[in-house]
mmCIF file of C-alpha atoms in Angstrom:
data_model
loop_
_atom_site.group_PDB
_atom_site.id
_atom_site.type_symbol
_atom_site.label_atom_id
_atom_site.label_comp_id
_atom_site.label_asym_id
_atom_site.label_seq_id
_atom_site.Cartn_x
_atom_site.Cartn_y
_atom_site.Cartn_z
ATOM 1 C CA MET A 1 -111.149 76.702 28.335
ATOM 2 C CA ASN A 2 -111.501 80.506 28.636
ATOM 3 C CA ALA A 3 -109.226 83.072 27.162
ATOM 4 C CA PHE A 4 -107.234 83.994 30.259
ATOM 5 C CA GLU A 5 -106.185 80.503 30.359
ATOM 6 C CA GLU A 6 -105.339 80.449 26.828
ATOM 7 C CA ALA A 7 -103.546 83.842 27.565
ATOM 8 C CA LYS A 8 -101.533 82.427 30.121
ATOM 9 C CA LYS A 9 -100.050 79.150 28.066
ATOM 10 C CA ILE A 10 -98.915 81.996 24.890
ATOM 11 C CA PHE A 11 -97.779 84.209 27.755
ATOM 12 C CA GLU A 12 -95.495 81.062 29.070
ATOM 13 C CA GLN A 13 -94.846 79.604 26.200
ATOM 14 C CA LEU A 14 -93.229 82.420 24.546
ATOM 15 C CA HIS A 15 -91.699 83.672 27.884
ATOM 16 C CA HIS A 16 -89.378 80.540 27.371
ATOM 17 C CA GLN A 17 -88.268 80.887 24.013
ATOM 18 C CA ILE A 18 -86.458 84.581 25.492
ATOM 19 C CA ALA A 19 -83.289 84.033 26.506
ATOM 20 C CA ASP A 20 -82.600 86.893 28.752
ATOM 21 C CA LYS A 21 -82.095 86.600 32.310
ATOM 22 C CA ASN A 22 -83.519 89.712 33.400
ATOM 23 C CA LYS A 23 -86.613 88.941 30.837
ATOM 24 C CA ASP A 24 -89.163 90.009 34.061
ATOM 25 C CA ALA A 25 -88.146 92.711 35.132
ATOM 26 C CA LYS A 26 -88.022 94.178 31.555
ATOM 27 C CA ILE A 27 -91.585 92.817 30.707
ATOM 28 C CA ALA A 28 -92.795 94.280 33.838
ATOM 29 C CA LYS A 29 -90.993 97.809 33.276
ATOM 30 C CA ASN A 30 -92.581 97.412 29.979
ATOM 31 C CA LEU A 31 -95.905 97.741 31.246
ATOM 32 C CA ASP A 32 -95.440 101.002 32.332
ATOM 33 C CA VAL A 33 -94.337 101.840 28.697
ATOM 34 C CA LEU A 34 -97.673 100.269 27.927
ATOM 35 C CA GLY A 35 -99.649 101.873 29.686
ATOM 36 C CA ASN A 36 -98.257 105.019 29.341
ATOM 37 C CA SER A 37 -98.204 105.287 25.437
ATOM 38 C CA TYR A 38 -102.123 104.230 25.251
ATOM 39 C CA TYR A 39 -102.886 106.464 27.605
ATOM 40 C CA ARG A 40 -101.640 109.326 25.304
ATOM 41 C CA LEU A 41 -103.184 107.625 22.120
ATOM 42 C CA THR A 42 -105.513 110.923 21.593
ATOM 43 C CA GLU A 43 -101.969 112.567 21.328
ATOM 44 C CA GLU A 44 -100.523 113.205 17.446
ATOM 45 C CA ASP A 45 -96.951 111.884 18.022
ATOM 46 C CA ALA A 46 -97.962 109.303 20.123
ATOM 47 C CA VAL A 47 -96.339 106.008 19.259
ATOM 48 C CA ILE A 48 -96.849 101.992 20.346
ATOM 49 C CA ASP A 49 -93.639 100.394 19.165
ATOM 50 C CA TYR A 50 -94.265 96.576 19.321
ATOM 51 C CA SER A 51 -90.578 95.917 17.583
ATOM 52 C CA ASP A 52 -89.664 94.224 20.509
ATOM 53 C CA PRO A 53 -90.102 90.643 21.734
ATOM 54 C CA ILE A 54 -90.264 91.882 25.161
ATOM 55 C CA SER A 55 -92.488 94.324 24.600
ATOM 56 C CA ARG A 56 -95.610 91.763 22.570
ATOM 57 C CA LEU A 57 -94.824 89.587 25.856
ATOM 58 C CA GLY A 58 -95.827 92.551 27.578
ATOM 59 C CA TYR A 59 -98.752 93.118 25.475
ATOM 60 C CA VAL A 60 -99.887 88.900 25.931
ATOM 61 C CA PHE A 61 -99.656 89.087 29.406
ATOM 62 C CA LYS A 62 -101.995 92.461 29.834
ATOM 63 C CA TYR A 63 -104.557 92.454 26.946
ATOM 64 C CA VAL A 64 -104.998 89.166 24.766
ATOM 65 C CA GLY A 65 -107.836 87.645 27.649
ATOM 66 C CA GLY A 66 -109.235 90.209 28.188
ATOM 67 C CA HIS A 67 -109.922 91.426 24.941
ATOM 68 C CA ALA A 68 -110.739 88.210 23.511
ATOM 69 C CA GLU A 69 -113.801 87.498 26.586
ATOM 70 C CA PHE A 70 -115.147 90.730 25.509
ATOM 71 C CA LEU A 71 -114.932 89.691 21.965
ATOM 72 C CA LYS A 72 -116.643 86.580 22.633
ATOM 73 C CA GLU A 73 -119.273 88.494 24.764
ATOM 74 C CA ILE A 74 -119.713 90.478 21.061
ATOM 75 C CA LEU A 75 -120.868 87.618 19.155
ATOM 76 C CA GLU A 76 -122.669 85.961 21.535
ATOM 77 C CA ILE A 77 -125.213 89.276 22.054
ATOM 78 C CA THR A 78 -125.044 89.203 18.314
ATOM 79 C CA GLU A 79 -126.180 85.635 18.160
ATOM 80 C CA GLU A 80 -128.359 87.130 20.690
ATOM 81 C CA GLU A 81 -130.235 89.786 18.463
ATOM 82 C CA ILE A 82 -130.613 88.070 15.401
ATOM 83 C CA GLY A 83 -131.665 84.635 16.967
ATOM 84 C CA GLU A 84 -129.073 82.494 15.407
ATOM 85 C CA SER A 85 -124.866 82.540 15.058
ATOM 86 C CA PRO A 86 -123.761 85.111 12.696
ATOM 87 C CA PHE A 87 -121.619 82.415 11.267
ATOM 88 C CA SER A 88 -122.764 79.500 9.517
ATOM 89 C CA GLY A 89 -120.121 77.629 7.247
ATOM 90 C CA PRO A 90 -118.410 74.966 8.092
ATOM 91 C CA THR A 91 -115.955 77.179 6.854
ATOM 92 C CA LEU A 92 -115.427 80.890 8.352
ATOM 93 C CA ASP A 93 -112.895 83.343 6.649
ATOM 94 C CA MET A 94 -111.746 86.028 8.815
ATOM 95 C CA VAL A 95 -110.173 88.861 8.399
ATOM 96 C CA CYS A 96 -108.508 90.797 11.764
ATOM 97 C CA LEU A 97 -106.932 94.467 10.975
ATOM 98 C CA GLY A 98 -104.365 95.372 13.371
ATOM 99 C CA GLY A 99 -104.894 92.028 14.621
ATOM 100 C CA GLY A 100 -101.755 91.584 16.186
ATOM 101 C CA PRO A 101 -100.847 87.870 17.710
ATOM 102 C CA GLY A 102 -104.398 87.005 16.739
ATOM 103 C CA THR A 103 -106.721 87.635 19.435
ATOM 104 C CA ASP A 104 -109.461 88.112 17.692
ATOM 105 C CA ALA A 105 -109.019 83.942 16.337
ATOM 106 C CA LEU A 106 -108.246 83.120 19.792
ATOM 107 C CA ALA A 107 -112.571 84.658 20.693
ATOM 108 C CA VAL A 108 -113.777 83.317 17.939
ATOM 109 C CA LYS A 109 -112.403 79.969 18.805
ATOM 110 C CA LEU A 110 -113.621 80.345 22.213
ATOM 111 C CA PHE A 111 -117.410 81.231 20.839
ATOM 112 C CA LEU A 112 -117.268 78.343 18.474
ATOM 113 C CA ASP A 113 -116.246 75.991 21.376
ATOM 114 C CA ALA A 114 -119.091 77.338 23.636
ATOM 115 C CA ASN A 115 -122.137 76.078 22.175
ATOM 116 C CA PRO A 116 -121.781 72.712 20.016
ATOM 117 C CA SER A 117 -125.394 73.248 19.183
ATOM 118 C CA ARG A 118 -124.846 75.948 16.411
ATOM 119 C CA PRO A 119 -124.010 74.668 13.055
ATOM 120 C CA PRO A 120 -120.547 73.287 12.521
ATOM 121 C CA VAL A 121 -117.360 75.428 12.151
ATOM 122 C CA THR A 122 -114.721 72.964 11.242
ATOM 123 C CA GLN A 123 -112.129 75.223 9.405
ATOM 124 C CA LEU A 124 -111.344 78.960 10.594
ATOM 125 C CA ASN A 125 -109.073 80.991 8.470
ATOM 126 C CA CYS A 126 -107.806 83.748 9.750
ATOM 127 C CA CYS A 127 -105.844 86.237 7.937
ATOM 128 C CA VAL A 128 -104.066 88.739 10.400
ATOM 129 C CA MET A 129 -102.972 92.090 8.895
ATOM 130 C CA ASP A 130 -100.835 94.669 11.215
ATOM 131 C CA LYS A 131 -97.937 97.140 10.902
ATOM 132 C CA GLU A 132 -95.729 95.209 12.763
ATOM 133 C CA PRO A 133 -93.851 92.061 11.205
ATOM 134 C CA GLY A 134 -92.983 91.162 14.479
ATOM 135 C CA TRP A 135 -96.406 89.647 15.388
ATOM 136 C CA GLU A 136 -96.587 87.107 13.103
ATOM 137 C CA HIS A 137 -94.568 84.936 15.456
ATOM 138 C CA GLU A 138 -97.017 85.521 17.861
ATOM 139 C CA LEU A 139 -99.921 84.187 15.996
ATOM 140 C CA ASP A 140 -97.779 81.030 14.762
ATOM 141 C CA VAL A 141 -97.650 80.212 18.832
ATOM 142 C CA MET A 142 -101.518 81.427 19.044
ATOM 143 C CA SER A 143 -102.607 79.287 16.044
ATOM 144 C CA GLU A 144 -100.605 76.194 17.567
ATOM 145 C CA ASN A 145 -102.300 76.304 20.843
ATOM 146 C CA LEU A 146 -105.618 76.225 19.276
ATOM 147 C CA GLY A 147 -104.964 73.525 17.035
ATOM 148 C CA GLY A 148 -105.841 72.204 14.051
ATOM 149 C CA LEU A 149 -109.396 74.208 12.968
ATOM 150 C CA VAL A 150 -107.858 77.365 13.285
ATOM 151 C CA LYS A 151 -105.357 77.841 10.014
ATOM 152 C CA HIS A 152 -103.622 81.546 9.541
ATOM 153 C CA SER A 153 -101.555 83.516 7.371
ATOM 154 C CA PHE A 154 -99.886 87.460 8.538
ATOM 155 C CA MET A 155 -99.622 90.219 5.689
ATOM 156 C CA ASN A 156 -97.975 93.288 6.392
ATOM 157 C CA LEU A 157 -100.508 96.336 6.608
ATOM 158 C CA ASP A 158 -99.944 100.089 7.150
ATOM 159 C CA VAL A 159 -103.538 102.352 7.428
ATOM 160 C CA GLY A 160 -101.724 105.268 6.554
ATOM 161 C CA LYS A 161 -100.590 103.725 3.186
ATOM 162 C CA LYS A 162 -103.161 102.585 -0.109
ATOM 163 C CA ILE A 163 -104.323 98.937 0.493
ATOM 164 C CA SER A 164 -102.464 96.286 -1.269
ATOM 165 C CA LYS A 165 -104.602 94.313 -3.938
ATOM 166 C CA SER A 166 -103.379 90.929 -2.179
ATOM 167 C CA ALA A 167 -105.308 92.914 1.369
ATOM 168 C CA THR A 168 -108.090 93.447 -1.242
ATOM 169 C CA ALA A 169 -108.374 89.998 -2.637
ATOM 170 C CA GLU A 170 -108.855 88.479 1.377
ATOM 171 C CA LEU A 171 -110.816 90.928 2.509
ATOM 172 C CA GLU A 172 -113.381 90.295 -0.776
ATOM 173 C CA TYR A 173 -113.360 86.234 0.492
ATOM 174 C CA ALA A 174 -113.454 86.924 4.018
ATOM 175 C CA ASP A 175 -117.139 86.532 6.022
ATOM 176 C CA LEU A 176 -116.103 88.320 8.856
ATOM 177 C CA ILE A 177 -113.829 91.299 9.271
ATOM 178 C CA THR A 178 -112.593 92.783 13.081
ATOM 179 C CA ILE A 179 -111.429 96.182 13.722
ATOM 180 C CA SER A 180 -110.436 95.582 17.247
ATOM 181 C CA TYR A 181 -108.346 98.601 19.236
ATOM 182 C CA LEU A 182 -107.105 99.523 15.664
ATOM 183 C CA VAL A 183 -108.952 103.151 15.308
ATOM 184 C CA SER A 184 -107.852 104.184 18.887
ATOM 185 C CA GLU A 185 -104.075 103.600 17.550
ATOM 186 C CA THR A 186 -104.701 105.037 13.754
ATOM 187 C CA MET A 187 -107.044 107.692 13.360
ATOM 188 C CA PHE A 188 -104.432 110.371 13.233
ATOM 189 C CA VAL A 189 -102.837 108.892 10.475
ATOM 190 C CA LYS A 190 -105.684 109.930 8.726
ATOM 191 C CA PRO A 191 -107.006 106.624 7.277
ATOM 192 C CA GLN A 192 -110.568 107.884 5.759
ATOM 193 C CA LYS A 193 -109.201 106.376 2.714
ATOM 194 C CA PHE A 194 -107.919 102.440 3.487
ATOM 195 C CA PHE A 195 -111.125 102.280 5.854
ATOM 196 C CA GLU A 196 -113.468 103.115 3.011
ATOM 197 C CA ASP A 197 -111.332 100.514 0.272
ATOM 198 C CA CYS A 198 -111.235 98.097 3.194
ATOM 199 C CA PHE A 199 -115.866 98.661 3.191
ATOM 200 C CA LEU A 200 -115.844 98.265 -0.279
ATOM 201 C CA ALA A 201 -113.928 95.244 -0.856
ATOM 202 C CA ALA A 202 -115.618 93.563 1.975
ATOM 203 C CA ARG A 203 -118.020 91.360 -0.042
ATOM 204 C CA ARG A 204 -122.002 91.576 0.770
ATOM 205 C CA GLY A 205 -123.097 89.658 3.503
ATOM 206 C CA ALA A 206 -120.243 89.775 5.541
ATOM 207 C CA ILE A 207 -120.157 90.356 9.527
ATOM 208 C CA ILE A 208 -117.892 93.397 10.132
ATOM 209 C CA VAL A 209 -117.443 94.119 13.924
ATOM 210 C CA TYR A 210 -115.567 96.694 16.042
ATOM 211 C CA VAL A 211 -114.535 97.341 19.006
ATOM 212 C CA ASP A 212 -112.535 100.002 20.697
ATOM 213 C CA ASN A 213 -112.349 101.465 24.382
ATOM 214 C CA PHE A 214 -115.019 104.191 25.259
ATOM 215 C CA GLY A 215 -113.683 107.654 23.504
ATOM 216 C CA GLU A 216 -113.793 110.097 20.960
ATOM 217 C CA HIS A 217 -112.420 107.024 18.247
ATOM 218 C CA THR A 218 -115.840 105.767 18.008
ATOM 219 C CA GLU A 219 -117.648 108.924 17.022
ATOM 220 C CA PHE A 220 -114.578 109.307 14.493
ATOM 221 C CA PHE A 221 -115.172 105.060 13.464
ATOM 222 C CA ASP A 222 -119.402 106.143 12.798
ATOM 223 C CA LYS A 223 -117.963 108.550 10.381
ATOM 224 C CA LEU A 224 -116.015 106.486 8.342
ATOM 225 C CA CYS A 225 -118.927 104.021 7.925
ATOM 226 C CA ASP A 226 -121.162 106.697 5.980
ATOM 227 C CA GLY A 227 -122.201 105.835 2.601
ATOM 228 C CA ALA A 228 -120.117 102.069 3.666
ATOM 229 C CA SER A 229 -123.440 99.999 2.643
ATOM 230 C CA LEU A 230 -123.367 99.029 6.239
ATOM 231 C CA GLU A 231 -126.412 97.584 8.081
ATOM 232 C CA THR A 232 -126.017 97.856 12.061
ATOM 233 C CA ILE A 233 -127.504 94.589 13.667
ATOM 234 C CA VAL A 234 -125.944 95.240 17.551
ATOM 235 C CA THR A 235 -124.466 98.590 18.934
ATOM 236 C CA SER A 236 -122.747 100.232 22.272
ATOM 237 C CA ASP A 237 -121.065 103.673 22.629
ATOM 238 C CA GLU A 238 -120.172 102.851 26.501
ATOM 239 C CA LYS A 239 -120.831 99.646 27.472
ATOM 240 C CA GLU A 240 -119.357 98.483 30.992
ATOM 241 C CA TRP A 241 -117.174 95.676 30.666
ATOM 242 C CA ASN A 242 -117.198 94.006 34.026
ATOM 243 C CA PRO A 243 -118.028 90.298 34.054
ATOM 244 C CA THR A 244 -118.678 87.969 37.075
ATOM 245 C CA LYS A 245 -115.726 85.625 36.922
ATOM 246 C CA ARG A 246 -113.829 89.324 37.285
ATOM 247 C CA ASN A 247 -111.350 88.014 39.237
ATOM 248 C CA VAL A 248 -110.680 85.012 37.305
ATOM 249 C CA GLU A 249 -107.422 86.662 35.461
ATOM 250 C CA ALA A 250 -105.876 87.386 39.327
ATOM 251 C CA ARG A 251 -106.115 83.419 39.905
ATOM 252 C CA ILE A 252 -105.333 82.187 36.584
ATOM 253 C CA PHE A 253 -102.139 84.809 36.146
ATOM 254 C CA GLY A 254 -101.166 84.730 39.696
ATOM 255 C CA SER A 255 -97.993 82.802 39.755
ATOM 256 C CA THR A 256 -97.479 84.639 36.546
ATOM 257 C CA ARG A 257 -98.467 88.117 37.982
ATOM 258 C CA ASP A 258 -96.131 87.278 41.016
ATOM 259 C CA ARG A 259 -92.694 86.625 39.594
ATOM 260 C CA LEU A 260 -92.850 89.338 37.102
ATOM 261 C CA LEU A 261 -93.581 91.973 40.408
ATOM 262 C CA ALA A 262 -90.696 90.398 42.234
ATOM 263 C CA ALA A 263 -88.420 90.794 40.102
ATOM 264 C CA TYR A 264 -89.437 94.457 39.231
ATOM 265 C CA VAL A 265 -88.830 94.884 42.696
ATOM 266 C CA GLU A 266 -85.513 93.442 43.010
ATOM 267 C CA ALA A 267 -84.520 95.904 39.603
ATOM 268 C CA TYR A 268 -85.659 98.949 40.294
ATOM 269 C CA GLY A 269 -86.256 98.732 44.462
ATOM 270 C CA ALA A 270 -89.830 99.534 44.187
ATOM 271 C CA THR A 271 -93.150 98.161 44.456
ATOM 272 C CA LYS A 272 -96.331 99.198 42.276
ATOM 273 C CA ASN A 273 -99.536 98.744 41.188
ATOM 274 C CA GLY A 274 -101.101 97.521 37.389
ATOM 275 C CA PHE A 275 -99.304 93.655 36.940
ATOM 276 C CA ASN A 276 -103.121 92.411 36.622
ATOM 277 C CA PRO A 277 -104.435 91.724 33.142
ATOM 278 C CA LYS A 278 -106.974 93.669 31.409
ATOM 279 C CA SER A 279 -110.106 92.205 32.868
ATOM 280 C CA SER A 280 -113.175 94.897 32.956
ATOM 281 C CA GLY A 281 -113.369 98.750 31.427
ATOM 282 C CA ARG A 282 -115.646 100.624 29.354
ATOM 283 C CA LEU A 283 -115.944 99.927 25.565
ATOM 284 C CA GLY A 284 -117.780 101.054 22.396
ATOM 285 C CA TYR A 285 -118.721 98.372 20.040
ATOM 286 C CA ARG A 286 -120.157 98.258 16.179
ATOM 287 C CA VAL A 287 -121.568 94.310 14.884
ATOM 288 C CA MET A 288 -122.866 95.544 10.891
ATOM 289 C CA ARG A 289 -123.226 93.487 7.454
ATOM 290 C CA LYS A 290 -122.449 94.498 4.821
ATOM 291 C CA THR A 291 -125.376 94.908 2.173
#
């Protein structure tokens, strides 16, 4: 199963739980709001609000599959570079900073499943830290769909505030720390002290993965890493991600996309583009090891 298939399952399960006859039109409309919010991330007053389940469901539809596939690819590039799996455990402990619905856990699970010749990881413990407490429900559904391999927990996190002792304890124990699309959302809240404390707390040998959309935030992240005792394993400032199976999401999400579009047309009397889940883009990434 690929990430788009898993995202479709999770979307439909969450969709079924919302008792609102107009939910499809609202989800479709919210995709505009999400797109505009992300477009304005370089503005200091930009805010992305995920407190509404409709907004979170729109995010699952639009971003979970593509983001998980790209992180899986980064892990494969890392494995090729070092000549072995970056994870050697029977147990893998990971912390997802700004982890939302658990997208990074999905990526790691797919990476582990893709090659049975790797040293087996029989337990994936995932702690998602995010400012929006509502994501805990989507994480519950994600973990349920990923099966017994994954155990999860959720912790409230505000990058603009001092890191808590409980969050520090999770970071000290983690084998893998992911920072996916967090810097672009938070660079204007002055997160320097937060990341300094995160890197300080990370144990020696921990793998830290940063990925974000192409832009100034990757250079900003590099400055955050100055003096943090991090060894770079693989890096790219601008990778054109356009997988050979680019159209797979259209096939998998086809009926869902058509349903949302039809509801949008009925509710608002107009058609529009932009209903396909994200499956390509320009991205920057870093994979580092704490020394």
